[in-house]
Amino acid sequence: MYYEHYTEVNLFDICDDVFHEKEIYRNDVWSKECMNRILQLGSGISGGKERIYSFFTQYDFSLADRAKFLKNEYGIGGRSYDFKNQNQDHGFIDHDLKGLTVCVSSKDSSSLFKDAESKTFSWTDISLRIEKLIATGNYFTDEEMECYNSMNKDEILPDWLLKRYDIIFN
């Protein structure tokens, strides 16, 4: 009788890198790092993140034009969001004509809306934050940037954008 050799594989013995999870962040959900992670999600509309990147890197549009573009790109809507901080806060991100609103409530709250704290960021503020993420190479993940570059081979960050953040390399 012939017996095949089988190898036992433990599906639960995997490292966190498989899921691309970052470490747990500090408690402050209003920190620059937390806001950056929210903005790095993009507009939530298919191809939105790529359209935002293209718009912000093609021409030196005015701040008002960029804010208007973002208001239209994001539209009216929202989504739930887990902050991945030490308190395990959860909440939602809402966007409308006024701007982007981040609402957070602690994991111990019985309702998402009970004892919730929220802040609204204007489209002008969001525009400045996204522009800086793009200029410093932090808007796209490495995988997203590779994919974007493969479709837009000749595109590079313009000098005017890099100069604005003192990132020019000589």
mmCIF file of the C-alpha atoms, coordinates in Angstrom:
data_MODEL
# 
_entry.id   MODEL 
# 
loop_
_atom_site.group_PDB 
_atom_site.id 
_atom_site.type_symbol 
_atom_site.label_atom_id 
_atom_site.label_alt_id 
_atom_site.label_comp_id 
_atom_site.label_asym_id 
_atom_site.label_entity_id 
_atom_site.label_seq_id 
_atom_site.pdbx_PDB_ins_code 
_atom_site.Cartn_x 
_atom_site.Cartn_y 
_atom_site.Cartn_z 
_atom_site.occupancy 
_atom_site.B_iso_or_equiv 
_atom_site.pdbx_formal_charge 
_atom_site.auth_seq_id 
_atom_site.auth_comp_id 
_atom_site.auth_asym_id 
_atom_site.auth_atom_id 
_atom_site.pdbx_PDB_model_num 
ATOM 1   C CA . MET A 1 1   ? 0.000   0.000  0.000   1.00 0.00 ? 1   MET A CA 1 
ATOM 2   C CA . TYR A 1 2   ? 1.362   3.453  -0.979  1.00 0.00 ? 2   TYR A CA 1 
ATOM 3   C CA . TYR A 1 3   ? 0.989   6.458  1.362   1.00 0.00 ? 3   TYR A CA 1 
ATOM 4   C CA . GLU A 1 4   ? 1.481   9.996  0.122   1.00 0.00 ? 4   GLU A CA 1 
ATOM 5   C CA . HIS A 1 5   ? 3.474   12.392 2.231   1.00 0.00 ? 5   HIS A CA 1 
ATOM 6   C CA . TYR A 1 6   ? 1.470   15.333 3.543   1.00 0.00 ? 6   TYR A CA 1 
ATOM 7   C CA . THR A 1 7   ? 2.850   18.416 5.208   1.00 0.00 ? 7   THR A CA 1 
ATOM 8   C CA . GLU A 1 8   ? 0.843   20.005 7.972   1.00 0.00 ? 8   GLU A CA 1 
ATOM 9   C CA . VAL A 1 9   ? 0.417   23.739 7.535   1.00 0.00 ? 9   VAL A CA 1 
ATOM 10  C CA . ASN A 1 10  ? -0.793  25.943 10.329  1.00 0.00 ? 10  ASN A CA 1 
ATOM 11  C CA . LEU A 1 11  ? -2.888  28.671 8.750   1.00 0.00 ? 11  LEU A CA 1 
ATOM 12  C CA . PHE A 1 12  ? -2.888  30.696 11.955  1.00 0.00 ? 12  PHE A CA 1 
ATOM 13  C CA . ASP A 1 13  ? 0.892   30.877 12.306  1.00 0.00 ? 13  ASP A CA 1 
ATOM 14  C CA . ILE A 1 14  ? 1.438   33.884 10.077  1.00 0.00 ? 14  ILE A CA 1 
ATOM 15  C CA . CYS A 1 15  ? 2.994   37.252 10.691  1.00 0.00 ? 15  CYS A CA 1 
ATOM 16  C CA . ASP A 1 16  ? 1.088   40.518 10.703  1.00 0.00 ? 16  ASP A CA 1 
ATOM 17  C CA . ASP A 1 17  ? 2.850   41.612 7.491   1.00 0.00 ? 17  ASP A CA 1 
ATOM 18  C CA . VAL A 1 18  ? 0.601   39.293 5.522   1.00 0.00 ? 18  VAL A CA 1 
ATOM 19  C CA . PHE A 1 19  ? -2.294  41.601 6.307   1.00 0.00 ? 19  PHE A CA 1 
ATOM 20  C CA . HIS A 1 20  ? -0.233  44.788 5.861   1.00 0.00 ? 20  HIS A CA 1 
ATOM 21  C CA . GLU A 1 21  ? -1.368  46.012 9.272   1.00 0.00 ? 21  GLU A CA 1 
ATOM 22  C CA . LYS A 1 22  ? 0.680   48.739 10.841  1.00 0.00 ? 22  LYS A CA 1 
ATOM 23  C CA . GLU A 1 23  ? 1.357   48.948 14.537  1.00 0.00 ? 23  GLU A CA 1 
ATOM 24  C CA . ILE A 1 24  ? -1.265  50.317 16.867  1.00 0.00 ? 24  ILE A CA 1 
ATOM 25  C CA . TYR A 1 25  ? -1.073  54.091 16.933  1.00 0.00 ? 25  TYR A CA 1 
ATOM 26  C CA . ARG A 1 26  ? -1.198  56.439 19.854  1.00 0.00 ? 26  ARG A CA 1 
ATOM 27  C CA . ASN A 1 27  ? -4.540  57.529 21.231  1.00 0.00 ? 27  ASN A CA 1 
ATOM 28  C CA . ASP A 1 28  ? -4.869  60.935 19.572  1.00 0.00 ? 28  ASP A CA 1 
ATOM 29  C CA . VAL A 1 29  ? -7.308  60.464 16.695  1.00 0.00 ? 29  VAL A CA 1 
ATOM 30  C CA . TRP A 1 30  ? -6.819  64.110 15.705  1.00 0.00 ? 30  TRP A CA 1 
ATOM 31  C CA . SER A 1 31  ? -3.081  63.718 15.156  1.00 0.00 ? 31  SER A CA 1 
ATOM 32  C CA . LYS A 1 32  ? -1.470  64.489 11.817  1.00 0.00 ? 32  LYS A CA 1 
ATOM 33  C CA . GLU A 1 33  ? -0.633  60.776 11.394  1.00 0.00 ? 33  GLU A CA 1 
ATOM 34  C CA . CYS A 1 34  ? -4.237  59.714 11.883  1.00 0.00 ? 34  CYS A CA 1 
ATOM 35  C CA . MET A 1 35  ? -5.528  62.346 9.469   1.00 0.00 ? 35  MET A CA 1 
ATOM 36  C CA . ASN A 1 36  ? -2.914  61.274 6.926   1.00 0.00 ? 36  ASN A CA 1 
ATOM 37  C CA . ARG A 1 37  ? -4.113  57.647 7.147   1.00 0.00 ? 37  ARG A CA 1 
ATOM 38  C CA . ILE A 1 38  ? -7.686  58.809 6.552   1.00 0.00 ? 38  ILE A CA 1 
ATOM 39  C CA . LEU A 1 39  ? -6.688  60.909 3.529   1.00 0.00 ? 39  LEU A CA 1 
ATOM 40  C CA . GLN A 1 40  ? -4.572  58.066 2.141   1.00 0.00 ? 40  GLN A CA 1 
ATOM 41  C CA . LEU A 1 41  ? -7.832  56.141 1.672   1.00 0.00 ? 41  LEU A CA 1 
ATOM 42  C CA . GLY A 1 42  ? -8.767  58.480 -1.163  1.00 0.00 ? 42  GLY A CA 1 
ATOM 43  C CA . SER A 1 43  ? -12.295 59.565 -2.016  1.00 0.00 ? 43  SER A CA 1 
ATOM 44  C CA . GLY A 1 44  ? -13.781 56.085 -1.817  1.00 0.00 ? 44  GLY A CA 1 
ATOM 45  C CA . ILE A 1 45  ? -14.879 56.262 -5.440  1.00 0.00 ? 45  ILE A CA 1 
ATOM 46  C CA . SER A 1 46  ? -13.335 53.906 -7.970  1.00 0.00 ? 46  SER A CA 1 
ATOM 47  C CA . GLY A 1 47  ? -10.221 55.548 -9.421  1.00 0.00 ? 47  GLY A CA 1 
ATOM 48  C CA . GLY A 1 48  ? -10.645 58.549 -7.138  1.00 0.00 ? 48  GLY A CA 1 
ATOM 49  C CA . LYS A 1 49  ? -7.260  58.364 -5.507  1.00 0.00 ? 49  LYS A CA 1 
ATOM 50  C CA . GLU A 1 50  ? -5.566  58.298 -8.921  1.00 0.00 ? 50  GLU A CA 1 
ATOM 51  C CA . ARG A 1 51  ? -7.687  61.226 -10.168 1.00 0.00 ? 51  ARG A CA 1 
ATOM 52  C CA . ILE A 1 52  ? -6.752  63.246 -7.072  1.00 0.00 ? 52  ILE A CA 1 
ATOM 53  C CA . TYR A 1 53  ? -3.053  62.498 -7.575  1.00 0.00 ? 53  TYR A CA 1 
ATOM 54  C CA . SER A 1 54  ? -3.245  63.440 -11.265 1.00 0.00 ? 54  SER A CA 1 
ATOM 55  C CA . PHE A 1 55  ? -5.112  66.675 -10.591 1.00 0.00 ? 55  PHE A CA 1 
ATOM 56  C CA . PHE A 1 56  ? -2.672  67.734 -7.896  1.00 0.00 ? 56  PHE A CA 1 
ATOM 57  C CA . THR A 1 57  ? 0.423   67.000 -9.984  1.00 0.00 ? 57  THR A CA 1 
ATOM 58  C CA . GLN A 1 58  ? -0.578  68.137 -13.496 1.00 0.00 ? 58  GLN A CA 1 
ATOM 59  C CA . TYR A 1 59  ? -0.856  71.892 -13.034 1.00 0.00 ? 59  TYR A CA 1 
ATOM 60  C CA . ASP A 1 60  ? -0.301  74.415 -10.277 1.00 0.00 ? 60  ASP A CA 1 
ATOM 61  C CA . PHE A 1 61  ? -4.000  75.005 -9.619  1.00 0.00 ? 61  PHE A CA 1 
ATOM 62  C CA . SER A 1 62  ? -5.049  77.564 -7.048  1.00 0.00 ? 62  SER A CA 1 
ATOM 63  C CA . LEU A 1 63  ? -5.973  76.429 -3.561  1.00 0.00 ? 63  LEU A CA 1 
ATOM 64  C CA . ALA A 1 64  ? -9.615  77.316 -4.289  1.00 0.00 ? 64  ALA A CA 1 
ATOM 65  C CA . ASP A 1 65  ? -9.598  75.179 -7.457  1.00 0.00 ? 65  ASP A CA 1 
ATOM 66  C CA . ARG A 1 66  ? -8.094  72.205 -5.608  1.00 0.00 ? 66  ARG A CA 1 
ATOM 67  C CA . ALA A 1 67  ? -10.663 72.544 -2.814  1.00 0.00 ? 67  ALA A CA 1 
ATOM 68  C CA . LYS A 1 68  ? -13.493 72.692 -5.378  1.00 0.00 ? 68  LYS A CA 1 
ATOM 69  C CA . PHE A 1 69  ? -12.110 69.626 -7.146  1.00 0.00 ? 69  PHE A CA 1 
ATOM 70  C CA . LEU A 1 70  ? -11.959 67.650 -3.872  1.00 0.00 ? 70  LEU A CA 1 
ATOM 71  C CA . LYS A 1 71  ? -15.486 68.700 -2.921  1.00 0.00 ? 71  LYS A CA 1 
ATOM 72  C CA . ASN A 1 72  ? -16.728 67.313 -6.244  1.00 0.00 ? 72  ASN A CA 1 
ATOM 73  C CA . GLU A 1 73  ? -14.521 64.192 -6.153  1.00 0.00 ? 73  GLU A CA 1 
ATOM 74  C CA . TYR A 1 74  ? -15.597 63.163 -2.662  1.00 0.00 ? 74  TYR A CA 1 
ATOM 75  C CA . GLY A 1 75  ? -19.213 64.220 -3.127  1.00 0.00 ? 75  GLY A CA 1 
ATOM 76  C CA . ILE A 1 76  ? -21.717 63.539 -0.377  1.00 0.00 ? 76  ILE A CA 1 
ATOM 77  C CA . GLY A 1 77  ? -21.319 60.327 1.568   1.00 0.00 ? 77  GLY A CA 1 
ATOM 78  C CA . GLY A 1 78  ? -19.212 58.587 4.131   1.00 0.00 ? 78  GLY A CA 1 
ATOM 79  C CA . ARG A 1 79  ? -18.006 55.338 5.638   1.00 0.00 ? 79  ARG A CA 1 
ATOM 80  C CA . SER A 1 80  ? -17.271 53.766 8.974   1.00 0.00 ? 80  SER A CA 1 
ATOM 81  C CA . TYR A 1 81  ? -13.694 53.800 10.184  1.00 0.00 ? 81  TYR A CA 1 
ATOM 82  C CA . ASP A 1 82  ? -11.639 51.956 12.806  1.00 0.00 ? 82  ASP A CA 1 
ATOM 83  C CA . PHE A 1 83  ? -8.845  54.166 14.121  1.00 0.00 ? 83  PHE A CA 1 
ATOM 84  C CA . LYS A 1 84  ? -6.470  51.316 15.095  1.00 0.00 ? 84  LYS A CA 1 
ATOM 85  C CA . ASN A 1 85  ? -5.298  53.179 18.169  1.00 0.00 ? 85  ASN A CA 1 
ATOM 86  C CA . GLN A 1 86  ? -4.712  52.021 21.730  1.00 0.00 ? 86  GLN A CA 1 
ATOM 87  C CA . ASN A 1 87  ? -8.305  52.821 22.706  1.00 0.00 ? 87  ASN A CA 1 
ATOM 88  C CA . GLN A 1 88  ? -9.641  50.868 19.715  1.00 0.00 ? 88  GLN A CA 1 
ATOM 89  C CA . ASP A 1 89  ? -11.843 53.823 18.822  1.00 0.00 ? 89  ASP A CA 1 
ATOM 90  C CA . HIS A 1 90  ? -14.266 53.555 15.964  1.00 0.00 ? 90  HIS A CA 1 
ATOM 91  C CA . GLY A 1 91  ? -16.334 56.099 14.123  1.00 0.00 ? 91  GLY A CA 1 
ATOM 92  C CA . PHE A 1 92  ? -17.080 57.347 10.680  1.00 0.00 ? 92  PHE A CA 1 
ATOM 93  C CA . ILE A 1 93  ? -15.834 59.726 8.036   1.00 0.00 ? 93  ILE A CA 1 
ATOM 94  C CA . ASP A 1 94  ? -18.455 61.915 6.424   1.00 0.00 ? 94  ASP A CA 1 
ATOM 95  C CA . HIS A 1 95  ? -17.971 64.258 3.486   1.00 0.00 ? 95  HIS A CA 1 
ATOM 96  C CA . ASP A 1 96  ? -20.274 66.891 2.096   1.00 0.00 ? 96  ASP A CA 1 
ATOM 97  C CA . LEU A 1 97  ? -20.186 70.417 0.690   1.00 0.00 ? 97  LEU A CA 1 
ATOM 98  C CA . LYS A 1 98  ? -18.685 71.797 3.936   1.00 0.00 ? 98  LYS A CA 1 
ATOM 99  C CA . GLY A 1 99  ? -15.723 69.442 4.112   1.00 0.00 ? 99  GLY A CA 1 
ATOM 100 C CA . LEU A 1 100 ? -14.612 66.169 5.604   1.00 0.00 ? 100 LEU A CA 1 
ATOM 101 C CA . THR A 1 101 ? -15.973 65.341 9.074   1.00 0.00 ? 101 THR A CA 1 
ATOM 102 C CA . VAL A 1 102 ? -14.283 62.776 11.277  1.00 0.00 ? 102 VAL A CA 1 
ATOM 103 C CA . CYS A 1 103 ? -16.450 61.404 14.074  1.00 0.00 ? 103 CYS A CA 1 
ATOM 104 C CA . VAL A 1 104 ? -15.002 59.154 16.770  1.00 0.00 ? 104 VAL A CA 1 
ATOM 105 C CA . SER A 1 105 ? -16.490 57.259 19.678  1.00 0.00 ? 105 SER A CA 1 
ATOM 106 C CA . SER A 1 106 ? -14.712 54.903 22.048  1.00 0.00 ? 106 SER A CA 1 
ATOM 107 C CA . LYS A 1 107 ? -15.021 51.140 21.763  1.00 0.00 ? 107 LYS A CA 1 
ATOM 108 C CA . ASP A 1 108 ? -16.905 51.119 25.068  1.00 0.00 ? 108 ASP A CA 1 
ATOM 109 C CA . SER A 1 109 ? -19.690 53.323 23.722  1.00 0.00 ? 109 SER A CA 1 
ATOM 110 C CA . SER A 1 110 ? -22.961 51.489 23.180  1.00 0.00 ? 110 SER A CA 1 
ATOM 111 C CA . SER A 1 111 ? -23.805 53.669 20.196  1.00 0.00 ? 111 SER A CA 1 
ATOM 112 C CA . LEU A 1 112 ? -21.657 55.153 17.483  1.00 0.00 ? 112 LEU A CA 1 
ATOM 113 C CA . PHE A 1 113 ? -23.379 58.496 18.000  1.00 0.00 ? 113 PHE A CA 1 
ATOM 114 C CA . LYS A 1 114 ? -23.546 58.533 21.806  1.00 0.00 ? 114 LYS A CA 1 
ATOM 115 C CA . ASP A 1 115 ? -20.661 60.454 23.347  1.00 0.00 ? 115 ASP A CA 1 
ATOM 116 C CA . ALA A 1 116 ? -19.132 60.894 19.888  1.00 0.00 ? 116 ALA A CA 1 
ATOM 117 C CA . GLU A 1 117 ? -16.671 63.683 19.193  1.00 0.00 ? 117 GLU A CA 1 
ATOM 118 C CA . SER A 1 118 ? -16.363 65.113 15.711  1.00 0.00 ? 118 SER A CA 1 
ATOM 119 C CA . LYS A 1 119 ? -14.324 67.665 13.807  1.00 0.00 ? 119 LYS A CA 1 
ATOM 120 C CA . THR A 1 120 ? -14.909 69.041 10.344  1.00 0.00 ? 120 THR A CA 1 
ATOM 121 C CA . PHE A 1 121 ? -11.955 69.903 8.128   1.00 0.00 ? 121 PHE A CA 1 
ATOM 122 C CA . SER A 1 122 ? -12.548 72.329 5.259   1.00 0.00 ? 122 SER A CA 1 
ATOM 123 C CA . TRP A 1 123 ? -11.812 71.279 1.696   1.00 0.00 ? 123 TRP A CA 1 
ATOM 124 C CA . THR A 1 124 ? -9.060  73.922 1.708   1.00 0.00 ? 124 THR A CA 1 
ATOM 125 C CA . ASP A 1 125 ? -7.408  72.247 4.697   1.00 0.00 ? 125 ASP A CA 1 
ATOM 126 C CA . ILE A 1 126 ? -7.846  68.793 3.131   1.00 0.00 ? 126 ILE A CA 1 
ATOM 127 C CA . SER A 1 127 ? -6.322  70.120 -0.101  1.00 0.00 ? 127 SER A CA 1 
ATOM 128 C CA . LEU A 1 128 ? -3.203  71.370 1.694   1.00 0.00 ? 128 LEU A CA 1 
ATOM 129 C CA . ARG A 1 129 ? -2.822  68.078 3.571   1.00 0.00 ? 129 ARG A CA 1 
ATOM 130 C CA . ILE A 1 130 ? -3.196  65.954 0.416   1.00 0.00 ? 130 ILE A CA 1 
ATOM 131 C CA . GLU A 1 131 ? -0.770  68.170 -1.514  1.00 0.00 ? 131 GLU A CA 1 
ATOM 132 C CA . LYS A 1 132 ? 1.865   67.692 1.195   1.00 0.00 ? 132 LYS A CA 1 
ATOM 133 C CA . LEU A 1 133 ? 1.288   63.911 1.248   1.00 0.00 ? 133 LEU A CA 1 
ATOM 134 C CA . ILE A 1 134 ? 1.808   63.815 -2.515  1.00 0.00 ? 134 ILE A CA 1 
ATOM 135 C CA . ALA A 1 135 ? 4.883   66.078 -2.450  1.00 0.00 ? 135 ALA A CA 1 
ATOM 136 C CA . THR A 1 136 ? 6.541   63.981 0.252   1.00 0.00 ? 136 THR A CA 1 
ATOM 137 C CA . GLY A 1 137 ? 5.716   60.674 -1.454  1.00 0.00 ? 137 GLY A CA 1 
ATOM 138 C CA . ASN A 1 138 ? 3.280   59.548 1.233   1.00 0.00 ? 138 ASN A CA 1 
ATOM 139 C CA . TYR A 1 139 ? -0.086  59.637 -0.563  1.00 0.00 ? 139 TYR A CA 1 
ATOM 140 C CA . PHE A 1 140 ? 0.231   56.316 -2.380  1.00 0.00 ? 140 PHE A CA 1 
ATOM 141 C CA . THR A 1 141 ? 1.466   53.086 -0.858  1.00 0.00 ? 141 THR A CA 1 
ATOM 142 C CA . ASP A 1 142 ? 4.494   51.583 -2.614  1.00 0.00 ? 142 ASP A CA 1 
ATOM 143 C CA . GLU A 1 143 ? 2.213   49.153 -4.463  1.00 0.00 ? 143 GLU A CA 1 
ATOM 144 C CA . GLU A 1 144 ? -0.195  51.913 -5.541  1.00 0.00 ? 144 GLU A CA 1 
ATOM 145 C CA . MET A 1 145 ? 2.694   54.088 -6.737  1.00 0.00 ? 145 MET A CA 1 
ATOM 146 C CA . GLU A 1 146 ? 4.138   51.206 -8.752  1.00 0.00 ? 146 GLU A CA 1 
ATOM 147 C CA . CYS A 1 147 ? 0.762   50.579 -10.381 1.00 0.00 ? 147 CYS A CA 1 
ATOM 148 C CA . TYR A 1 148 ? 0.210   54.289 -11.054 1.00 0.00 ? 148 TYR A CA 1 
ATOM 149 C CA . ASN A 1 149 ? 3.698   54.663 -12.551 1.00 0.00 ? 149 ASN A CA 1 
ATOM 150 C CA . SER A 1 150 ? 3.184   51.659 -14.813 1.00 0.00 ? 150 SER A CA 1 
ATOM 151 C CA . MET A 1 151 ? 0.136   53.395 -16.314 1.00 0.00 ? 151 MET A CA 1 
ATOM 152 C CA . ASN A 1 152 ? 1.683   56.893 -16.386 1.00 0.00 ? 152 ASN A CA 1 
ATOM 153 C CA . LYS A 1 153 ? 5.284   56.214 -17.329 1.00 0.00 ? 153 LYS A CA 1 
ATOM 154 C CA . ASP A 1 154 ? 6.328   59.770 -18.190 1.00 0.00 ? 154 ASP A CA 1 
ATOM 155 C CA . GLU A 1 155 ? 4.792   61.529 -15.212 1.00 0.00 ? 155 GLU A CA 1 
ATOM 156 C CA . ILE A 1 156 ? 7.036   62.931 -12.497 1.00 0.00 ? 156 ILE A CA 1 
ATOM 157 C CA . LEU A 1 157 ? 6.354   65.345 -9.656  1.00 0.00 ? 157 LEU A CA 1 
ATOM 158 C CA . PRO A 1 158 ? 6.695   68.907 -10.973 1.00 0.00 ? 158 PRO A CA 1 
ATOM 159 C CA . ASP A 1 159 ? 9.359   71.254 -9.625  1.00 0.00 ? 159 ASP A CA 1 
ATOM 160 C CA . TRP A 1 160 ? 6.793   73.808 -8.409  1.00 0.00 ? 160 TRP A CA 1 
ATOM 161 C CA . LEU A 1 161 ? 5.243   71.191 -6.095  1.00 0.00 ? 161 LEU A CA 1 
ATOM 162 C CA . LEU A 1 162 ? 8.586   70.012 -4.743  1.00 0.00 ? 162 LEU A CA 1 
ATOM 163 C CA . LYS A 1 163 ? 9.817   73.596 -4.220  1.00 0.00 ? 163 LYS A CA 1 
ATOM 164 C CA . ARG A 1 164 ? 6.709   74.410 -2.212  1.00 0.00 ? 164 ARG A CA 1 
ATOM 165 C CA . TYR A 1 165 ? 7.828   71.837 0.376   1.00 0.00 ? 165 TYR A CA 1 
ATOM 166 C CA . ASP A 1 166 ? 11.599  72.365 0.020   1.00 0.00 ? 166 ASP A CA 1 
ATOM 167 C CA . ILE A 1 167 ? 12.133  68.923 -1.489  1.00 0.00 ? 167 ILE A CA 1 
ATOM 168 C CA . ILE A 1 168 ? 14.250  69.896 -4.511  1.00 0.00 ? 168 ILE A CA 1 
ATOM 169 C CA . PHE A 1 169 ? 17.307  67.680 -4.890  1.00 0.00 ? 169 PHE A CA 1 
ATOM 170 C CA . ASN A 1 170 ? 20.316  69.168 -6.645  1.00 0.00 ? 170 ASN A CA 1 
# 
